[in-house]
Amino acid sequence: MRDSLAQVKLNEEERYRLLVDAITDYAIYMLDPSGRISSWNPGAQRFKGYRTEEILGHHFSRFYTEEDRAVELPARALRVAQTEGRFENEGWRVRKDGSRFWAHVIIDPIWSPSGDLLGFAKVTRDLTERKRAEIELKKSEQQFQMLVQGVSDYAIFMLDPDGYVSNWNLGAQRIKGYRAEEIVGSHFSRFYTEEDRAAGVPERGLETARREGRFEKEGIRQRKDGSHFWAHVVIDAIRDETGSLIGFAKVTRDITEKVEAQKALNQAREDLFQAQKMEAIGQLTGGIAHDFNNLLMAVLGSLEILKKRMPEDPSLVPLLDNAMQGAERGVALVQRMLTYSRKQNLNMTAVGVPQVIADMMELIPRSIGASISFETNFEEALPPVVTDPVQLETAILNLIVNARDAMPDGGSISVRADAVPGLAGLSPDAAFVRISVSDTGEGMDTETLQHATTPFFTTKGVGKGTGLGLSMVQGLAEQSGGRLLIESTKGKGTTVSLVLPAADADADETPANESLPGTRTCIEHDHARRPLTVLAVDDDALVLMNTTLMLEDLGHTVIEAFNGQAALETLGTAGTVDLVITDHSMPRMTGAELAERINAQWPHLPIILATGYAELPSGNGDQWPKLSKPFSQEQLAEAVALAMHRCPEQKTAAAR
């Protein structure tokens, strides 16, 4: 029986040994009470590299690193196992070949039935791959942390599920102004403006990210110092393996410069479009001016001759006067268009602004009515401005009439003038005078203000304005080297300022009510009574007929020619010709070219250039007296007198 029990016990020990020897994923071996190895399984051989005969009897401390042996870790491990019943740890261990591996170690004490320490059971598992993965993960996390912290162009930080900041990178500090210790634990809504917080914008952003996984938007955000910046914001929801929300990743980029650059680009495009549009209108205006002026010349000239020859009939004269008035309004419209497009010649001179207003005081009260008060305020020692006095008077009157129309129920208009330094876009070293017309009317909204100077834009209703008033004033300002400024708020009135260059201190002022050279009658009405033989040249039959009728009505003999070549042939065969009046714009040979050829053959023959354009092209045409179409019979007579040297001091003055 005893032998049988012994055999069973031996068989169990054999099975246990076979089990231990079969395990290769764990190093399982025995230590004696002093720590020397007393058994060794194949798993231990595989992990540590020692064969059984090489390692039995050696102290297990040889598996520890020098650093661990220096701090007596092996002895402490045995002591803990003996006193506490178990020692468990992870650390670096050393193989036979000197390489290291990461081991999970368990040491259990082995006691005899009588309580004596027989030794220790030691189980070691190789966790090197796991450790390497952990090291790589930690390294990756550290690198990512370094990357995030190194980014200074983006604010990158985390929010908890409720929107409170949980970490903070240097980019966030640079962009938003908060240090990490100042902001971690605060709600991210503090970066939003007060208006956005009141409207619930931060909460909607988190809700969108929570629901859709991502929220992206651009908007105004607020720095620590209260300043605002344009931000591009992305909020991504972060979830764990189970899908539970653990927070949000928030990335903010300061795009203020980009937004401002885009605004500047859009403004430049708008300015370019506006400039191209204005240039196109200007080109169109200059191009059609000649044809319009020719048509108006034919209408006005015929009406003027008809009025002189028609018998006094009370039923017909008003109709004729009405037709002439309509034609004259057409002339004024064309002149406004030319002034706007800066193709109207200006008589630039020094003009005293107070004198301009003083000369208009008789007209202004009748223009604005009794329900509107009017006042002026001029800076003392105000320098004169350099511009066309007649156009300036017209511009100021336009602004006053516009102010009146903005106050149908009455109000007040004030005209002020003061000296100002050079404005942006104007010469910084030059002096300017600002003439401001202010009203207490209904004002303009932003959209209306943007289109206020656009030609033909008007808010006055059909038949109550051409929409060229402010355009004309702007044209005068820019052609004079100045600028037009408009300040207006809906319901709070409007101030329109005409900024013009100031004249030199010693410049002679031209009274505003003095007619320009060429517009005053320099001789008595009998100045052209001496009959002349006049060669009239024009390719437009209607204009030529009117010019002929006017000249013949003045007592002159007229020879007609429809082009430059015919005019030269006529001069060669017609005998004595006292004066040539030629249109400038003719096919094949312009009036200026015809004048040059006439001057070469008949140098003493007076010549007048008539033109429906606002200005003559560059060349030699400027040396001849100019007669602008449409012209009246009186202006024609004056031009003839000037050309015949009746007013030597105005020999080259232009008749208007």
XYZ file of C-alpha atoms in Angstrom, residues 53-584:
532
model
C 23.688 22.761 -17.154
C 24.930 26.337 -17.593
C 22.644 28.013 -15.097
C 21.877 25.566 -12.270
C 23.550 26.678 -9.051
C 24.019 30.290 -10.181
C 22.392 33.204 -8.412
C 19.322 34.582 -10.166
C 20.636 38.160 -9.785
C 22.674 37.631 -12.950
C 19.443 38.210 -14.899
C 19.185 41.762 -13.520
C 20.778 44.851 -14.972
C 23.788 46.422 -13.319
C 21.603 49.332 -12.241
C 19.131 47.001 -10.491
C 21.915 44.992 -8.832
C 23.480 48.215 -7.611
C 20.298 49.052 -5.710
C 19.980 45.418 -4.498
C 16.716 44.804 -6.268
C 17.169 40.958 -6.395
C 17.633 40.704 -2.639
C 14.719 43.062 -2.030
C 12.517 40.941 -4.320
C 13.237 37.777 -2.286
C 12.719 39.621 0.971
C 9.338 40.970 -0.184
C 8.260 37.507 -1.395
C 9.262 35.954 1.925
C 7.691 38.579 4.130
C 4.625 39.412 2.105
C 4.033 36.077 0.398
C 4.481 37.397 -3.111
C 6.658 39.722 -5.200
C 5.461 41.037 -8.571
C 7.174 43.550 -10.781
C 8.045 44.556 -14.329
C 11.466 45.665 -15.471
C 14.403 45.143 -17.743
C 16.224 41.814 -17.513
C 19.434 40.583 -19.160
C 19.846 37.546 -21.409
C 22.967 35.433 -21.712
C 24.091 37.374 -24.790
C 23.752 40.666 -22.862
C 20.629 41.855 -24.645
C 17.762 43.157 -22.591
C 14.125 42.218 -22.539
C 11.149 43.542 -20.601
C 9.942 40.999 -18.095
C 6.904 40.533 -15.916
C 8.162 38.706 -12.782
C 6.325 36.865 -10.002
C 8.200 35.300 -7.078
C 6.311 33.113 -4.619
C 7.887 31.573 -1.463
C 7.768 27.785 -1.011
C 7.215 26.586 2.550
C 7.572 23.103 4.048
C 4.710 21.568 6.052
C 6.609 22.564 9.135
C 6.852 26.170 7.986
C 10.459 26.191 6.904
C 11.413 28.155 3.762
C 12.374 25.681 1.107
C 12.945 28.218 -1.661
C 11.091 30.304 -4.219
C 9.051 29.664 -7.344
C 9.852 32.247 -10.017
C 7.729 32.833 -13.102
C 8.965 35.273 -15.759
C 7.134 36.370 -18.884
C 8.765 38.193 -21.818
C 6.716 41.385 -22.473
C 9.298 43.067 -24.681
C 6.947 43.506 -27.640
C 4.302 45.046 -25.449
C 6.876 47.320 -23.832
C 8.205 48.376 -27.181
C 4.677 49.174 -28.284
C 4.171 51.191 -25.118
C 7.457 52.995 -25.653
C 6.568 53.741 -29.246
C 3.125 54.915 -28.208
C 4.598 57.125 -25.514
C 7.193 58.404 -27.929
C 4.486 59.081 -30.474
C 2.411 60.846 -27.848
C 5.401 62.903 -26.813
C 6.184 63.761 -30.418
C 2.558 64.665 -30.998
C 2.593 66.772 -27.857
C 5.765 68.471 -29.059
C 4.205 68.967 -32.459
C 1.040 70.466 -31.008
C 2.988 72.648 -28.610
C 5.360 73.709 -31.377
C 2.576 74.923 -33.639
C 2.275 78.690 -33.227
C 0.045 79.531 -36.194
C -2.881 77.499 -34.895
C -4.597 77.450 -31.542
C -4.951 73.708 -30.756
C -6.581 72.694 -27.487
C -9.002 70.232 -25.960
C -12.416 70.761 -24.408
C -14.217 68.442 -22.042
C -17.769 67.353 -22.964
C -19.166 70.515 -21.360
C -16.873 72.872 -23.263
C -14.267 73.605 -20.594
C -10.633 73.949 -21.732
C -8.498 70.984 -20.640
C -5.176 71.762 -22.352
C -3.585 74.629 -24.255
C -0.822 74.959 -26.836
C 1.575 77.821 -27.533
C -0.348 78.777 -30.678
C -3.454 79.274 -28.563
C -1.442 81.455 -26.194
C -0.062 83.523 -29.063
C -3.385 83.968 -30.833
C -5.687 84.426 -27.849
C -3.296 85.927 -25.307
C -3.967 83.555 -22.385
C -1.291 81.438 -20.708
C -2.222 77.820 -20.002
C -2.564 78.383 -16.249
C -4.945 81.278 -16.921
C -7.340 79.458 -19.210
C -7.374 75.726 -18.442
C -10.649 75.007 -16.651
C -12.436 78.018 -18.200
C -15.316 77.687 -20.618
C -14.346 78.239 -24.237
C -17.250 80.650 -24.748
C -15.095 83.438 -23.307
C -13.368 83.610 -26.702
C -16.642 84.673 -28.351
C -18.007 88.195 -28.557
C -20.722 89.264 -26.188
C -23.243 89.307 -29.032
C -22.351 85.735 -30.059
C -22.579 84.502 -26.468
C -25.987 86.127 -26.082
C -27.108 84.441 -29.303
C -25.894 81.015 -28.126
C -23.265 80.594 -30.837
C -20.747 78.623 -28.688
C -23.384 76.110 -27.585
C -24.597 75.620 -31.156
C -21.037 74.873 -32.241
C -20.623 72.134 -29.638
C -24.057 70.726 -30.371
C -23.278 70.517 -34.087
C -19.947 68.779 -33.380
C -21.662 66.418 -30.923
C -24.410 65.581 -33.432
C -22.479 65.549 -36.710
C -18.961 64.884 -35.481
C -17.576 68.160 -36.786
C -18.288 71.896 -36.725
C -16.537 74.426 -38.956
C -17.097 78.156 -39.275
C -15.470 81.570 -39.662
C -16.303 84.471 -37.411
C -15.135 87.169 -35.041
C -13.392 85.989 -31.858
C -12.059 87.879 -28.863
C -8.563 87.956 -27.355
C -7.643 88.379 -23.705
C -7.068 92.118 -24.207
C -10.569 92.509 -25.681
C -9.404 92.999 -29.265
C -11.177 91.100 -32.018
C -9.811 88.944 -34.813
C -11.233 86.892 -37.667
C -10.998 83.172 -36.869
C -11.439 79.954 -38.807
C -12.688 77.410 -36.265
C -12.929 73.601 -36.437
C -14.409 71.563 -33.565
C -14.179 67.758 -33.761
C -15.952 65.432 -31.366
C -13.688 62.844 -29.643
C -15.210 59.501 -28.634
C -13.794 56.423 -26.935
C -13.978 52.805 -28.109
C -17.559 52.521 -26.906
C -18.667 55.639 -28.764
C -19.054 57.744 -25.616
C -18.161 61.424 -25.995
C -15.022 62.251 -24.006
C -14.456 65.798 -25.285
C -13.710 67.987 -28.280
C -10.603 68.917 -30.239
C -10.685 72.589 -31.180
C -8.433 74.177 -33.806
C -8.548 77.933 -34.373
C -6.635 79.867 -37.003
C -6.249 83.642 -37.079
C -7.278 84.620 -40.619
C -7.554 88.360 -40.017
C -4.888 89.168 -42.605
C -6.507 86.829 -45.107
C -9.939 88.376 -44.560
C -8.541 91.901 -44.769
C -6.611 90.988 -47.903
C -9.770 89.517 -49.422
C -11.698 92.646 -48.500
C -8.983 94.775 -50.065
C -9.039 92.579 -53.160
C -12.823 92.805 -53.380
C -12.636 96.560 -52.914
C -9.936 96.803 -55.574
C -12.097 94.759 -57.922
C -15.075 96.951 -57.119
C -12.982 100.079 -57.640
C -11.640 98.694 -60.900
C -15.130 97.770 -62.048
C -16.386 101.208 -61.048
C -13.447 102.886 -62.772
C -14.009 100.831 -65.917
C -17.707 101.626 -65.808
C -17.032 105.301 -65.305
C -14.406 105.289 -68.027
C -16.843 103.584 -70.379
C -19.496 106.183 -69.594
C -16.913 108.907 -70.015
C -15.817 107.548 -73.372
C -19.417 107.174 -74.441
C -20.183 110.704 -73.277
C -17.238 112.187 -75.112
C -18.057 110.185 -78.202
C -21.708 111.101 -78.455
C -21.175 114.741 -77.432
C -20.252 115.731 -80.971
C -23.384 114.178 -82.471
C -25.637 115.553 -79.736
C -24.156 119.003 -80.070
C -24.602 118.932 -83.826
C -28.264 117.970 -83.394
C -28.802 120.631 -80.756
C -26.963 123.117 -82.957
C -29.397 122.454 -85.781
C -32.391 122.730 -83.433
C -31.293 125.850 -81.552
C -29.957 127.610 -84.619
C -33.125 127.013 -86.592
C -35.330 128.089 -83.688
C -33.275 131.252 -83.167
C -33.524 132.269 -86.828
C -37.199 131.292 -86.882
C -37.902 133.458 -83.836
C -36.256 136.448 -85.458
C -38.165 136.020 -88.706
C -41.520 134.886 -87.315
C -44.132 137.588 -86.788
C -45.129 138.349 -83.211
C -47.941 135.914 -82.515
C -48.932 135.413 -78.855
C -50.141 131.925 -79.617
C -46.888 130.841 -81.295
C -44.136 132.619 -79.369
C -44.628 130.572 -76.145
C -44.377 127.361 -78.139
C -41.177 128.556 -79.759
C -39.730 129.694 -76.440
C -40.660 126.332 -74.910
C -38.868 124.488 -77.720
C -35.771 126.656 -77.294
C -35.823 126.123 -73.539
C -36.013 122.363 -73.998
C -33.104 122.439 -76.433
C -31.071 124.573 -74.021
C -31.762 122.040 -71.259
C -30.377 119.411 -73.612
C -27.247 121.516 -74.009
C -26.930 121.769 -70.217
C -27.360 117.999 -69.891
C -24.565 117.345 -72.367
C -22.354 119.828 -70.534
C -23.020 118.026 -67.245
C -22.125 114.722 -68.812
C -18.910 116.198 -70.162
C -18.040 117.700 -66.794
C -18.650 114.346 -65.123
C -16.462 112.527 -67.629
C -13.783 115.220 -67.196
C -13.847 116.029 -70.887
C -15.118 119.576 -70.420
C -12.505 122.290 -70.690
C -12.291 124.313 -67.482
C -11.143 127.890 -67.130
C -8.879 127.278 -64.134
C -8.297 130.357 -62.043
C -8.180 131.511 -58.428
C -11.727 131.865 -57.083
C -12.825 133.269 -53.733
C -15.422 130.953 -52.207
C -17.136 133.611 -50.034
C -17.544 135.796 -53.124
C -19.104 132.900 -55.042
C -21.714 132.412 -52.326
C -22.285 136.162 -52.010
C -22.990 136.427 -55.729
C -25.497 133.552 -55.408
C -27.415 134.975 -52.446
C -30.075 136.497 -54.652
C -30.706 133.153 -56.332
C -30.432 130.797 -53.337
C -33.543 131.908 -51.358
C -35.706 131.562 -54.457
C -34.239 128.088 -55.077
C -34.777 126.624 -51.597
C -38.089 128.206 -50.586
C -39.297 129.832 -47.385
C -39.541 126.632 -45.311
C -35.785 126.075 -45.333
C -33.301 128.240 -43.443
C -29.882 128.962 -44.910
C -26.633 129.946 -43.246
C -22.962 130.263 -44.153
C -19.797 129.933 -42.123
C -16.397 130.702 -43.664
C -13.036 130.368 -41.985
C -11.148 133.631 -41.602
C -8.349 134.308 -44.099
C -9.692 131.519 -46.288
C -7.470 131.114 -49.365
C -9.055 131.094 -52.816
C -9.450 127.813 -54.686
C -8.194 126.881 -58.140
C -11.093 125.834 -60.333
C -13.563 127.059 -62.946
C -15.681 129.796 -61.291
C -18.779 129.180 -63.413
C -18.618 125.405 -62.861
C -18.022 125.966 -59.133
C -21.103 128.136 -58.882
C -23.127 125.510 -60.725
C -21.747 122.737 -58.482
C -22.606 124.559 -55.255
C -26.070 125.358 -56.540
C -26.532 121.671 -57.424
C -25.589 120.650 -53.887
C -27.961 123.212 -52.370
C -30.826 122.060 -54.592
C -30.114 118.422 -53.667
C -30.206 119.406 -49.982
C -33.524 121.172 -50.540
C -35.020 118.123 -52.235
C -33.987 115.992 -49.237
C -36.140 118.162 -46.935
C -39.681 118.253 -48.384
C -41.050 119.336 -44.980
C -38.450 122.028 -44.410
C -35.213 122.161 -42.468
C -31.884 123.964 -42.617
C -28.974 124.147 -45.044
C -25.534 125.366 -44.089
C -22.566 126.086 -46.336
C -19.171 126.030 -44.651
C -15.664 126.481 -46.009
C -12.381 125.837 -44.236
C -8.766 125.095 -45.071
C -7.663 121.463 -44.736
C -4.366 119.625 -45.287
C -3.892 117.112 -48.058
C -6.251 114.141 -47.773
C -5.474 110.488 -48.504
C -4.912 110.088 -52.219
C -4.216 113.803 -52.677
C -0.924 115.660 -52.494
C 0.179 115.526 -48.820
C 2.135 118.784 -49.079
C -0.552 120.825 -50.832
C -3.209 122.977 -49.173
C -6.880 122.444 -49.874
C -10.158 124.177 -49.154
C -13.201 122.133 -48.142
C -16.585 123.519 -49.165
C -19.312 121.620 -47.291
C -23.045 121.743 -47.880
C -24.998 120.170 -44.990
C -28.705 119.550 -44.574
C -30.990 118.188 -41.869
C -32.894 116.011 -44.319
C -33.704 112.336 -44.518
C -30.124 111.218 -45.240
C -29.064 108.170 -47.239
C -28.699 104.520 -46.354
C -25.509 102.631 -47.139
C -26.673 101.314 -50.509
C -27.863 104.719 -51.693
C -24.621 106.307 -50.506
C -22.586 103.828 -52.565
C -24.431 104.824 -55.750
C -24.824 108.528 -55.031
C -22.256 109.659 -57.615
C -23.156 107.057 -60.236
C -24.321 108.824 -63.404
C -28.101 108.858 -63.900
C -28.720 107.408 -60.425
C -31.380 109.453 -58.646
C -33.850 109.032 -55.804
C -35.959 112.001 -56.829
C -38.436 110.102 -58.946
C -39.237 110.165 -62.632
C -38.950 113.611 -64.202
C -37.442 115.243 -61.098
C -33.737 114.890 -61.810
C -31.213 113.642 -64.342
C -29.009 111.885 -61.804
C -25.999 113.852 -63.045
C -25.834 116.523 -60.329
C -23.398 114.772 -57.976
C -21.614 113.173 -60.919
C -20.981 116.630 -62.351
C -19.720 117.910 -58.989
C -17.428 114.894 -58.674
C -16.121 115.488 -62.191
C -15.379 119.118 -61.372
C -13.592 118.150 -58.142
C -11.391 115.532 -59.769
C -10.675 117.629 -62.850
C -9.625 120.456 -60.524
C -7.287 118.118 -58.627
C -9.546 117.621 -55.607
C -12.129 115.193 -54.320
C -15.807 114.843 -53.481
C -16.674 113.485 -50.015
C -20.138 112.420 -48.849
C -21.155 111.733 -45.245
C -24.719 110.653 -44.610
C -26.763 108.644 -42.130
C -30.325 107.579 -42.719
C -32.587 109.952 -40.834
C -29.744 112.265 -39.751
C -28.990 114.401 -42.775
C -26.180 114.632 -45.307
C -22.955 116.593 -45.713
C -21.368 116.819 -49.157
C -17.867 118.301 -49.227
C -16.113 119.622 -52.309
C -12.355 119.579 -51.595
C -10.423 121.815 -54.017
C -6.761 122.889 -54.229
C -5.995 126.194 -52.563
C -4.457 128.919 -54.725
C -1.108 130.512 -53.959
C -1.235 133.410 -51.555
C -0.334 135.927 -54.288
C -2.789 134.554 -56.879
C -5.249 137.038 -58.342
C -8.854 136.165 -57.628
C -11.435 136.066 -60.384
C -14.842 137.257 -59.260
C -17.354 134.498 -59.712
C -19.790 136.668 -61.606
C -17.251 137.815 -64.180
C -17.766 136.183 -67.549
C -14.971 134.107 -68.914
C -12.779 135.284 -71.769
C -14.635 134.675 -74.943
C -18.095 134.732 -73.342
C -18.366 138.441 -72.781
C -19.210 140.748 -75.688
C -15.952 142.568 -76.255
C -17.304 145.017 -78.819
C -20.595 146.621 -79.566
C -23.201 144.763 -81.555
C -22.202 146.542 -84.756
C -18.733 144.870 -84.552
C -19.570 142.454 -87.364
C -21.597 144.759 -89.528
C -18.877 144.996 -92.145
C -19.918 142.428 -94.703
C -17.478 139.571 -94.990
C -17.096 136.703 -97.357
C -17.034 133.618 -95.140
C -16.175 130.053 -96.162
C -18.241 127.702 -93.921
C -17.057 124.083 -93.875
C -19.035 121.273 -92.209
C -19.841 117.695 -93.191
C -23.231 117.909 -91.415
C -25.729 119.518 -93.759
C -28.066 120.577 -90.940
C -25.311 122.371 -89.047
C -23.921 123.921 -92.187
C -27.360 125.279 -93.104
C -27.778 126.846 -89.650
C -24.293 128.353 -89.688
C -24.977 129.819 -93.143
C -28.335 131.262 -92.051
C -26.794 132.888 -88.964
C -23.944 134.410 -90.939
C -26.222 135.669 -93.691
C -28.540 137.123 -91.062
C -25.505 139.036 -89.755
C -24.977 140.450 -93.260
C -22.178 138.234 -94.448
C -21.795 136.320 -97.705
C -21.345 132.596 -97.176
C -19.678 129.993 -99.358
C -20.390 126.410 -98.293
C -18.086 123.374 -98.418
C -18.882 119.905 -97.101
C -15.286 118.688 -96.533
C -11.706 119.878 -96.324
C -10.743 119.094 -99.906
C -13.732 121.000 -101.256
C -12.789 123.945 -99.004
C -9.241 124.052 -100.428
C -10.554 123.891 -103.964
C -13.013 126.698 -103.192
C -10.278 128.911 -101.771
C -8.257 128.368 -104.918
C -11.074 129.488 -107.227
C -13.475 131.705 -105.284
C -11.398 134.837 -105.143
C -11.344 136.880 -101.930
C -12.397 135.061 -98.740
C -12.199 137.029 -95.501
C -12.749 134.229 -92.978
C -12.952 130.428 -92.751
C -15.209 128.705 -90.188
C -14.638 124.966 -90.248
C -15.918 122.026 -88.255
C -13.113 120.050 -86.663
